[in-house]
XYZ file of C-alpha atoms in Angstrom:
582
model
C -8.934 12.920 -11.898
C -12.163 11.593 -10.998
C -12.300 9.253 -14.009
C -9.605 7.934 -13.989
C -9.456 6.696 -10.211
C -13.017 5.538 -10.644
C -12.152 4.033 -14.044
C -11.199 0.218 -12.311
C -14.921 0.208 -11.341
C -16.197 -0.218 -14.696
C -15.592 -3.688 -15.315
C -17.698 -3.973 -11.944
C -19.983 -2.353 -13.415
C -20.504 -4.129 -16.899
C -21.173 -7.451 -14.903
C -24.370 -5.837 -13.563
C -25.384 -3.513 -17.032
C -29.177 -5.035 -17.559
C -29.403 -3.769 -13.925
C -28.212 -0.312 -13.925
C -30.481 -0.418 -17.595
C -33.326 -1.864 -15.400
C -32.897 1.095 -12.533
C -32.309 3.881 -15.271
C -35.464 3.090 -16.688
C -37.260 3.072 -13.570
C -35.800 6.281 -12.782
C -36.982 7.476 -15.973
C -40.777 6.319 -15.515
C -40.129 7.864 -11.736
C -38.817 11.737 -12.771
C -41.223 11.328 -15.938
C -44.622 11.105 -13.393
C -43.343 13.691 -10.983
C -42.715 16.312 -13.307
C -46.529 15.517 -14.442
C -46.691 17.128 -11.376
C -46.878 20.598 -12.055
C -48.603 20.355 -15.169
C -51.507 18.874 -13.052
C -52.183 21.752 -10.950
C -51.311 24.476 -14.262
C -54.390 23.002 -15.595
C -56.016 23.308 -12.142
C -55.291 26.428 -11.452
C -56.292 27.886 -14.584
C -59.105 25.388 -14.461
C -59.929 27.224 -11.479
C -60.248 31.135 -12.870
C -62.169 29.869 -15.884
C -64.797 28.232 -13.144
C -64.460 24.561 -13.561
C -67.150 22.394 -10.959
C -66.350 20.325 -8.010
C -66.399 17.459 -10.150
C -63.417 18.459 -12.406
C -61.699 19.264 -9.361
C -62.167 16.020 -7.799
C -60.649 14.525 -11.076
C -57.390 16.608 -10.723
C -57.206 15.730 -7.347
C -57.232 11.849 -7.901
C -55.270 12.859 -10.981
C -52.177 13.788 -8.502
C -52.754 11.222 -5.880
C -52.321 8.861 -8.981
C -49.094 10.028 -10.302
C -48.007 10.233 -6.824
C -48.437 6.941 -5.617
C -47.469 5.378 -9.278
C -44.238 7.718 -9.258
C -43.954 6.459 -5.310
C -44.044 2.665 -7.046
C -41.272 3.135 -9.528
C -38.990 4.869 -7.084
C -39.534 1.871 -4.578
C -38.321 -0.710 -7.756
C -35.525 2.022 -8.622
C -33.516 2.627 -5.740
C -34.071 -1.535 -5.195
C -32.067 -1.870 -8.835
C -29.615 0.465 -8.052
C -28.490 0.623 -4.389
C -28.875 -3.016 -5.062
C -26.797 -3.348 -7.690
C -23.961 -1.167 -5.438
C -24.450 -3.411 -2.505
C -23.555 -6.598 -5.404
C -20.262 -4.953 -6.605
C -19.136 -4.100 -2.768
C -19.702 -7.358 -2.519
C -17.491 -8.505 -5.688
C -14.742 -5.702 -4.949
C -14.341 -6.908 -0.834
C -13.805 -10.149 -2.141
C -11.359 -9.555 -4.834
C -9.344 -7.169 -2.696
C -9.449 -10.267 -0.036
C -8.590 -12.765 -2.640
C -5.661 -10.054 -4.074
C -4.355 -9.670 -0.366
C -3.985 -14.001 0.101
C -2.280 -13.700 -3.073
C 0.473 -11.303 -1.699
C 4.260 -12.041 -0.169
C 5.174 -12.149 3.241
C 7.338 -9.562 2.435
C 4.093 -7.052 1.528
C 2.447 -7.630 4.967
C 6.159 -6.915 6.473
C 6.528 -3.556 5.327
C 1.788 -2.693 5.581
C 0.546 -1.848 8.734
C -2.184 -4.522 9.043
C -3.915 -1.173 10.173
C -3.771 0.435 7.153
C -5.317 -2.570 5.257
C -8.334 -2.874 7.179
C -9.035 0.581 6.775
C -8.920 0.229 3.151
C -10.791 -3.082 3.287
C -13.456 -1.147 5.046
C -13.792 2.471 5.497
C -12.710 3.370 1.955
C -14.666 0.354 0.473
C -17.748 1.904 1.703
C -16.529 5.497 -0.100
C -16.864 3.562 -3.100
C -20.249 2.051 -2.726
C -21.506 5.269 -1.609
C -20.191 6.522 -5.452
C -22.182 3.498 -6.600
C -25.233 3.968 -5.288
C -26.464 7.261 -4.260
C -23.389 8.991 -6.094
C -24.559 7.829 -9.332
C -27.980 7.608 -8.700
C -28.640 11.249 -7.152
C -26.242 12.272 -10.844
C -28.246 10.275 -13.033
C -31.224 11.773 -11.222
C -29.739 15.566 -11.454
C -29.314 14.989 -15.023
C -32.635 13.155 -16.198
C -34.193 16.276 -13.687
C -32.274 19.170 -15.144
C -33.143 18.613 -19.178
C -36.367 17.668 -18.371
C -37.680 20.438 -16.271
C -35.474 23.393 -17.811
C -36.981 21.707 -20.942
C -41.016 22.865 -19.635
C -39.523 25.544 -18.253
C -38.351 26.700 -21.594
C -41.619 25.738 -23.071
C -43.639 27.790 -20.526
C -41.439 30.971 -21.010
C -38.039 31.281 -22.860
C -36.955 34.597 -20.937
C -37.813 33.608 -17.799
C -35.821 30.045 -18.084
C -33.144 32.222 -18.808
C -32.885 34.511 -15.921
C -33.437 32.066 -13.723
C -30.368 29.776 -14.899
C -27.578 33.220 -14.791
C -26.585 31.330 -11.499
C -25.478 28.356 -13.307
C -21.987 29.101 -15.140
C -20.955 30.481 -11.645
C -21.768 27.756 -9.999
C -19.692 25.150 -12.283
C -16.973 27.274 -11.787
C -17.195 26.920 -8.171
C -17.964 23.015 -7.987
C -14.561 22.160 -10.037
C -12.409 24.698 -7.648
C -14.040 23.599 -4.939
C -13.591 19.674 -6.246
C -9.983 19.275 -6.242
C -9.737 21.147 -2.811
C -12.027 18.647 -1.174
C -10.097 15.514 -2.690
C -7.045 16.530 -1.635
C -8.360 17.051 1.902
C -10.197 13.786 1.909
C -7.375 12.021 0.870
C -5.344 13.363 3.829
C -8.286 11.922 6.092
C -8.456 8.880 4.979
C -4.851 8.610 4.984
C -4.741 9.899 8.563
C -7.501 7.356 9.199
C -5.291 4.339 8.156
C -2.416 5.782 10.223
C -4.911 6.079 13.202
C -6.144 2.215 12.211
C -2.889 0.847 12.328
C -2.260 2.146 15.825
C -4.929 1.043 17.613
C -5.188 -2.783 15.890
C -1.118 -2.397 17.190
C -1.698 -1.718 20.149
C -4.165 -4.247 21.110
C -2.164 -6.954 19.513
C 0.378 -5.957 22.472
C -2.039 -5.259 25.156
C -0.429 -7.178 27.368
C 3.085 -5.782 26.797
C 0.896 -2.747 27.847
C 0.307 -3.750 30.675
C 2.549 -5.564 31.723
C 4.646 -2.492 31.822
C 2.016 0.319 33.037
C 2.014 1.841 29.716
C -1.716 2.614 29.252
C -1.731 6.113 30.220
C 1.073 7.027 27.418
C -0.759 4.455 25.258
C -4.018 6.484 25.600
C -2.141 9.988 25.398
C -0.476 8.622 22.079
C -3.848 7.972 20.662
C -5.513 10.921 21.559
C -3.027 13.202 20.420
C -3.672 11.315 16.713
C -7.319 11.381 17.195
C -7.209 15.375 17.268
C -5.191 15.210 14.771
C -7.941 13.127 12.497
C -10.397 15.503 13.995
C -8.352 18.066 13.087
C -8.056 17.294 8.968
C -11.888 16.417 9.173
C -12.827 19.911 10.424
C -10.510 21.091 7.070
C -13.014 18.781 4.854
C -15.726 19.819 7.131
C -15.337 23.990 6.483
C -14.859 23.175 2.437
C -17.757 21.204 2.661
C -20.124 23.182 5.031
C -19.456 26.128 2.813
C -20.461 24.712 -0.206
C -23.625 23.649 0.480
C -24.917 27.565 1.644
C -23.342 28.202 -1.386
C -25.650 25.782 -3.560
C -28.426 27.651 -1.799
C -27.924 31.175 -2.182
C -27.717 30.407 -5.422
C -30.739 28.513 -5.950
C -32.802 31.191 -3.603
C -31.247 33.452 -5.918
C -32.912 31.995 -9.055
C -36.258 31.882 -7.218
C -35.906 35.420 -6.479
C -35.711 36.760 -10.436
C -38.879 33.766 -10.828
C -40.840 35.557 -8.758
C -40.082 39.103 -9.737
C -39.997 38.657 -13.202
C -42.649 35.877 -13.154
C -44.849 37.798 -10.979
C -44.843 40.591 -13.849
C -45.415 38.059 -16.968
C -48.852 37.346 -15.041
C -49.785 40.634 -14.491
C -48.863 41.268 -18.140
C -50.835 38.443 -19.257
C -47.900 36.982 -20.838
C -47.966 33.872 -19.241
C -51.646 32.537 -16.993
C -50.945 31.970 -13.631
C -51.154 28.187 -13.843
C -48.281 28.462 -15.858
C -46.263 30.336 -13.061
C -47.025 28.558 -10.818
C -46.273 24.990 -12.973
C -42.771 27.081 -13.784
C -42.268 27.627 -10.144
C -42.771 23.827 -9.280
C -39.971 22.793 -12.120
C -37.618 25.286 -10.824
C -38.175 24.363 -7.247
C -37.195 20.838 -8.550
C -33.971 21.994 -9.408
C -33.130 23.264 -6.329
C -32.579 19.447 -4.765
C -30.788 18.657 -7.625
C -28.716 21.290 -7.704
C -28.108 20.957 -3.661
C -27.766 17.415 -4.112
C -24.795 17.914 -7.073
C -22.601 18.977 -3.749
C -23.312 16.154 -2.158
C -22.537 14.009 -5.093
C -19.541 15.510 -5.900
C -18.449 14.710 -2.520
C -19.394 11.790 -2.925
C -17.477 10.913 -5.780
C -14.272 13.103 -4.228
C -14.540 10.958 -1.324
C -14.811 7.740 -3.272
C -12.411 8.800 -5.929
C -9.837 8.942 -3.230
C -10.806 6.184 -1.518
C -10.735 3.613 -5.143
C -7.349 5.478 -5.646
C -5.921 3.506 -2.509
C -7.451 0.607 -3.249
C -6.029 0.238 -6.711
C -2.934 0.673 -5.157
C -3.396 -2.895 -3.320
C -4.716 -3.965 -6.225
C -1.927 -3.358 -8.507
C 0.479 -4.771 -6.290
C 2.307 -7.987 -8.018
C 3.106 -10.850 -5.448
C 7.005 -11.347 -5.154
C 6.058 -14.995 -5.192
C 4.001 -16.174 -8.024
C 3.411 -19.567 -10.219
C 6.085 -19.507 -13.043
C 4.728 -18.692 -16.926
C 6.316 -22.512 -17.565
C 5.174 -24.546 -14.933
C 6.451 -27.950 -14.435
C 3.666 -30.582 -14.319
C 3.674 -32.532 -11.039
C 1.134 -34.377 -8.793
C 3.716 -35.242 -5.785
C 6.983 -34.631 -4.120
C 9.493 -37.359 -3.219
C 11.536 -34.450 -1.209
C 14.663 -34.364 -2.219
C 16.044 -31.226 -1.485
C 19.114 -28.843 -3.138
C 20.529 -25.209 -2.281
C 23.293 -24.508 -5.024
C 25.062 -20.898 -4.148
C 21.727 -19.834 -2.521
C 22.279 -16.343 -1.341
C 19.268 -14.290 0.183
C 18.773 -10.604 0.874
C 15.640 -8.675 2.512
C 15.828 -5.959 0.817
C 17.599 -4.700 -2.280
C 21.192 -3.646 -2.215
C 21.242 -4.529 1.612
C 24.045 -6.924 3.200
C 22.924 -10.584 2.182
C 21.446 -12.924 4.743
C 21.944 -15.582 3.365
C 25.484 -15.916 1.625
C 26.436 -18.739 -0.735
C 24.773 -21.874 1.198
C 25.042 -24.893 -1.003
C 23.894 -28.589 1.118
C 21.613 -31.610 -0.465
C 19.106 -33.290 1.631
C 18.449 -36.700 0.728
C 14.680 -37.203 0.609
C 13.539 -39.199 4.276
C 16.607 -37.862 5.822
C 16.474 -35.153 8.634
C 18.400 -32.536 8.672
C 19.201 -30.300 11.770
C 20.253 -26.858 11.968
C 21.728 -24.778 14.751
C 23.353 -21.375 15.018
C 23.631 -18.345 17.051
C 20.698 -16.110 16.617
C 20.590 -14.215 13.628
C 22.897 -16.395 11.427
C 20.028 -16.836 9.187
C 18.451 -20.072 10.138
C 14.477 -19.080 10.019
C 15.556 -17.294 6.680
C 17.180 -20.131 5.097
C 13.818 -22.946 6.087
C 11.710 -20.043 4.719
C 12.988 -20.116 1.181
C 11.612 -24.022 1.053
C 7.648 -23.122 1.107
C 9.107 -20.045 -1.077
C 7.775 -17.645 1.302
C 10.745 -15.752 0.277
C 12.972 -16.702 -3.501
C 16.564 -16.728 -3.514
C 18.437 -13.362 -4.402
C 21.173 -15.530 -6.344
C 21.376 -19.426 -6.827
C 19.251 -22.149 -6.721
C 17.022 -24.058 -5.002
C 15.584 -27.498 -6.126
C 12.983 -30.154 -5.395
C 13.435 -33.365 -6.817
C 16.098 -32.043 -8.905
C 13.079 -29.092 -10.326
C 13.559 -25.493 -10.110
C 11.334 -25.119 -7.218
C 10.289 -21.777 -9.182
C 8.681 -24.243 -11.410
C 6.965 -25.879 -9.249
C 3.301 -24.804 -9.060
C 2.410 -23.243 -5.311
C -0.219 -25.598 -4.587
C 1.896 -28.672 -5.073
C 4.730 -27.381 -3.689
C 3.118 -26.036 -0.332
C 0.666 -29.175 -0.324
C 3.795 -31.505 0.122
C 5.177 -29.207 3.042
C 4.415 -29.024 6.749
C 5.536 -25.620 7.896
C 5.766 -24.721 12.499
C 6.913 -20.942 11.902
C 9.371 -19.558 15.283
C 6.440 -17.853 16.212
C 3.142 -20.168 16.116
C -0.126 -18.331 15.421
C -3.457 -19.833 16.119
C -6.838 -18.299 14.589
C -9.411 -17.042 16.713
C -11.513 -20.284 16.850
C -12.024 -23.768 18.436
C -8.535 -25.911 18.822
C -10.090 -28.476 16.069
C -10.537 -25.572 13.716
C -6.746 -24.495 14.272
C -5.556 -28.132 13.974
C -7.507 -28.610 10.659
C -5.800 -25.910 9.167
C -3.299 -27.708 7.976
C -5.521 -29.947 6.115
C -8.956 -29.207 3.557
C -10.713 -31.684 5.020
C -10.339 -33.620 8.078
C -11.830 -36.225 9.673
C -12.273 -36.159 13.801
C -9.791 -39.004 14.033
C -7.121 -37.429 12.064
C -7.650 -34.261 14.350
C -6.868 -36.720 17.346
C -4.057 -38.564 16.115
C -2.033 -35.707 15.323
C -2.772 -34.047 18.358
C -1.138 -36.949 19.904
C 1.643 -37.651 17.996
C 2.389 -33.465 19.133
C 1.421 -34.221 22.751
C -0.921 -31.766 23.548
C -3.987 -34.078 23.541
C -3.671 -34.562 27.137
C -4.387 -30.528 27.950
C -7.240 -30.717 25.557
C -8.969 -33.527 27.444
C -8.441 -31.660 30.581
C -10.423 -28.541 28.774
C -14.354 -27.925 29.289
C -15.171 -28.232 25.847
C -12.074 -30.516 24.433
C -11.338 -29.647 21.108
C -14.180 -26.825 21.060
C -12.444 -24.679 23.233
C -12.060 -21.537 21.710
C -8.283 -20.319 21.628
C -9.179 -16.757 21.446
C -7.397 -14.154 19.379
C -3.448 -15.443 18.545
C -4.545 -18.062 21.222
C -4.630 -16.103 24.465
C -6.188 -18.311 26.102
C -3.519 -21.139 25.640
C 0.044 -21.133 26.962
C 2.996 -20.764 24.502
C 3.771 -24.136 24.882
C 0.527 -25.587 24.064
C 0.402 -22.915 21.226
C 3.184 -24.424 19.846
C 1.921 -28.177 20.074
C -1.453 -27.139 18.181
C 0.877 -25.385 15.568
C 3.077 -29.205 15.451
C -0.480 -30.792 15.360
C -1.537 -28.308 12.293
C 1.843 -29.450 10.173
C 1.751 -33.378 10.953
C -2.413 -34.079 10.499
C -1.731 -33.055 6.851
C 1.376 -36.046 6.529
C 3.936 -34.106 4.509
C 6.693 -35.279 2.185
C 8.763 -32.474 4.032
C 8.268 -31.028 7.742
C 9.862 -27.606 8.352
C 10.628 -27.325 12.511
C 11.541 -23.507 13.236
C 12.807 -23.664 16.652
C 9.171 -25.690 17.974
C 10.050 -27.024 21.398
C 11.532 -23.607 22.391
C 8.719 -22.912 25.022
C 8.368 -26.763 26.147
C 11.295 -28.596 28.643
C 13.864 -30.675 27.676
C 11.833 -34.139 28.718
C 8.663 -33.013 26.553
C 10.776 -31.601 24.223
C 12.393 -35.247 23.345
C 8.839 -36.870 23.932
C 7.526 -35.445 21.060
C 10.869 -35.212 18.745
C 10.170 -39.179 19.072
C 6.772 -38.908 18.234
C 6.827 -36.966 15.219
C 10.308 -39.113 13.617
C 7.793 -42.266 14.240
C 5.087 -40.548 12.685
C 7.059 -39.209 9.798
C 9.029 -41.949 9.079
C 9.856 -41.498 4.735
C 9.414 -37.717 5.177
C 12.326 -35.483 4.896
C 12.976 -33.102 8.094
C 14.419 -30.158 8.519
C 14.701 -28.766 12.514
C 15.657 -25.551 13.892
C 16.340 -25.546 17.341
C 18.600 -23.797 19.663
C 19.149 -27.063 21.638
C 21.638 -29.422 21.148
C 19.771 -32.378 22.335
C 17.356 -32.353 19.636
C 19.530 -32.944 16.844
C 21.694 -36.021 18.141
C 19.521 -38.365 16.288
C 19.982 -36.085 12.894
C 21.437 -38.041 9.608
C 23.059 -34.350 9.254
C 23.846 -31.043 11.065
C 24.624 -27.931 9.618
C 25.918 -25.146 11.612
C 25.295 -21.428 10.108
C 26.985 -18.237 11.551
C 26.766 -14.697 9.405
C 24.589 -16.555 7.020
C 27.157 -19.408 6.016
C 27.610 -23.052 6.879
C 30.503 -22.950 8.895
C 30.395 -26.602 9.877
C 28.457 -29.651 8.925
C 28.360 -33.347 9.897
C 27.059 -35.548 12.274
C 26.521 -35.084 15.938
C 29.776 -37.121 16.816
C 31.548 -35.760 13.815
C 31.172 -32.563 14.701
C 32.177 -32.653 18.809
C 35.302 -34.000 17.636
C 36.294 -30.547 15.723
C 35.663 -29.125 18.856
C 34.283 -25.858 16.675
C 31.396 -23.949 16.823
C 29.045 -26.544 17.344
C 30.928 -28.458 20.441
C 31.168 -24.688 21.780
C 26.904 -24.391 21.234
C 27.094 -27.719 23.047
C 29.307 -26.968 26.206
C 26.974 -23.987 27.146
C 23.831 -25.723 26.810
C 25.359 -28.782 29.022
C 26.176 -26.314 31.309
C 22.679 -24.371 31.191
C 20.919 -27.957 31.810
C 23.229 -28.657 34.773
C 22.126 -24.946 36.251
C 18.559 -25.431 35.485
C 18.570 -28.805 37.426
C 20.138 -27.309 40.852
């Protein structure tokens, strides 16, 4: 079980191999001076009952202080090799579980509490480094410790090694029991943990839904009642664990005890000198850290077993969007655009969303779409950056499967304003820049004009390095939504995506900046989604979607004289604009 969940680490691991061969070595040299240890003083003591002088003495004395502080040297470059080396590959696997995460579909982050992943990204990748560093050094150590002194020990007196090791086929039996117990209960904490995670980053995203309705004493009830509940499956772990390690003990005092019985009455027998007891004493004594310490490493490993377990699982998720095995080869987009049959569902055997929308869009022509809410407009724009692929039919790009289209290309040519904006936690230039690898300060300003909202940012302190704070906070939603317009036009796309961007700005502004951005992108192809009428008068085309199909289509004027859907759309919002104005 162990291996195998641990088993995705060894590739980590082979990067860094001269290393770990480095570190083993010096943990070699380290155990190999210690256990010179005992030896030492055997030949002291008995030095002592055959009367050595003051001067030989002396010479054992410096003799020890020498291995000590050479044994103290290659422990220092040891544990820098090795809990080094651990720190590197936490380093590697954070990043590639980052870089796997960026990789991943909308539709993945839909369904994960962001909760869940930072718990993973964090708490259980420091299980794992703890297997990588004092897990495997403290085994390596147990191992190089355990040969090695029950070796001597042997040497000094077969019988007596014997005895003193009856402990030890008990003992496995209890550490593999006791192994899968504690994984299983780990992996309940850590799932608990994520649970817990996802909560709290919840409910401060909505902290001011919170408040806003007096919720914070069922908010903090809520969370405590989970806390005791993670307190709860730790106290499980914690009575497995807290009785092992007694456990380790008795059995180690119980070795000691048969030593010193049976030990005691090889001296007296003159069967072994006493320099040699006490030498065997000091190598079984050794053991008994070791032995503790095997516990604590196989918690360690239990714990980080677990832990690489969930992380694999993130790892060996496969994006729903991906580059295709036969990509085309293109350098731009003229953005043309083509649905054929396009039909769209969420999830799998679930009522489409989508249903059989076929409409061209010549490429520098603007295209407007309106609907009642939940007729599948956001859907349908989000299939263009293929944030989401069609269940059934086609969608092209210059008359190319846009499946064939490499990502980068594809998403390079396309300015995307989302229905609901989000701004990064960091200076307005930052969140502007965004939409472009590198900007210039001039570019930044432009396209915060052409979206209007450079007039609030001169008004700011610190102009465009006012921080936003988190999801913008700071900001109001409509200049939230300007910075997001600023983000899509600074990079000049062949195609800008509009989902509904003027919703939290009047009519006046709203029309303001429609004119902007047409003069701006003049040779681009646009597509707007927008709830109000009086955006779209101006469109080359209007498409109007109920239960995920194009009921009606045509221009402006075309379309009021049906006197359909779409004159119906318009009569209320007349007669909103008239209320609004009394």
């Amino acid at each position: 079980m162990i291996v195998k969940e641990l088993k995705p680490l060894f590739s980590y691991l082979s990067k860094y191999k001269r290393g770990i061969a480095a570190g083993s070595i010096w943990l070699i040299f380290t155990n190999c001076f210690i256990l010179l240890l005992p030896w030492v003083l055997k030949y002291a003591i008995d030095g002592l009952k055959g009367g050595i002088n003051g001067r030989a003495l002396g010479f054992y004395a410096f003799l020890i202080l020498a291995v000590t502080l050479v044994a103290g040297v290659f422990r220092f470059l040891m544990r820098r090799g090795l809990i080094g080396i651990s720190r590197k590959i936490e380093y590697d696997l954070r990043n590639d579980f980052y870089r796997h995460l960026q990789l991943l579909s909308p539709s993945y982050f839909n369904r994960t509490p962001t909760g869940d992943l930072m718990s993973r990204a964090t708490n259980d990748l420091d299980a794992v480094r703890m297997v990588l560093g004092p897990g495997l050094l403290n085994l390596f150590n147990t191992i190089i410790i355990f040969i090695t002194a029950v070796s001597l020990m042997i040497y000094i007196d077969l019988r007596l090694s014997l005895y003193s090791l009856i402990p030890l086929p008990f003992l496995s039996l209890i550490i593999n029991r006791m192994g899968k117990e504690l994984h299983m209960r780990f992996e309940r904490v850590q799932a608990h943990y994520s649970r817990l995670s996802a909560q709290v980053q919840e409910n401060f995203a909505g902290i001011r839904v919170v408040k806003a309705y007096g919720q914070e004493s069922d908010q903090i009830e809520r969370f405590r009642r989970s806390n005791l509940e993670f307190v709860s499956k730790n106290m499980s772990l914690v009575k497995i664990w807290g009785f092992f390690l007694p456990l380790m003990l008795l059995f180690s005092g119980m070795g000691m005890l048969v030593v010193l019985w049976l030990g005691g009455k090889a001296v007296i027998a003159n069967r072994i000198t006493l320099g040699e007891f006490v030498a065997f004493n000091g190598y079984l004594i050794m053991l008994v850290w070791p032995m503790t310490a095997l516990g604590w490493v196989l918690n360690l490993f239990q714990r980080g077993a677990t832990s690489m377990g969930r992380i694999s699982q993130i790892l060996q998720q496969k994006p729903d969007i991906s580059d295709s095995s036969h990509p085309i080869s293109v350098a731009s987009l003229r953005g043309e655009i083509e649905l054929k049959n396009v039909i769209f569902s969420y999830e799998e055997n679930s009522e489409p969303v989508l249903k059989g929308i076929s409409l061209k869009i010549p490429p520098g022509s603007t295209l407007a779409i309106v609907g009642p809410t939940g007729s599948g407009k956001s859907t349908l724009v989000n299939l263009i950056p293929r944030l989401y692929d069609p269940t059934g039919g086609s969608l092209l790009i210059d008359g190319m499967d846009i499946r064939r289209i490499p990502l980068k290309v594809l998403r390079k040519h396309i300015g995307y304003v989302p229905q609901e904006g989000f701004l990064f936690s960091d200076t307005i230039k930052e969140n502007i820049a965004v939409g472009k690898s590198s900007t210039q300060e001039e570019e930044v300003i432009a396209a915060a004009s052409a979206s209007h909202i450079l007039d609030d940012i001169k008004h700011f302190p610190r102009k465009f390095l006012t921080q936003t704070g988190e999801r913008g906070m700071t900001l109001s939603g409509g200049q939230k939504q300007r910075i997001g317009l600023a983000r899509a036009l600074i990079a000049n796309p062949r195609i800008l995506i509009l989902d509904d961007p003027f919703s939290q700005v009047d009519t006046n502004t709203e029309e303001t900046i429609w004119k902007s951005i047409r003069e701006r992108t003049v040779g681009s192809t646009k597509i707007l989604v927008t709830h109000r009428i009086s955006s779209v008068r101006d469109a080359d085309r209007i498409i109007v979607l109920s239960e995920g199909k194009i009921v009606e289509e045509g221009t402006h004027e075309e379309l009021l004289a049906r006197k359909g859907t779409y004159t119906e759309l318009y009569r209320k919002q007349l007669i909103r604009q008239e209320l609004e104005e009394l």
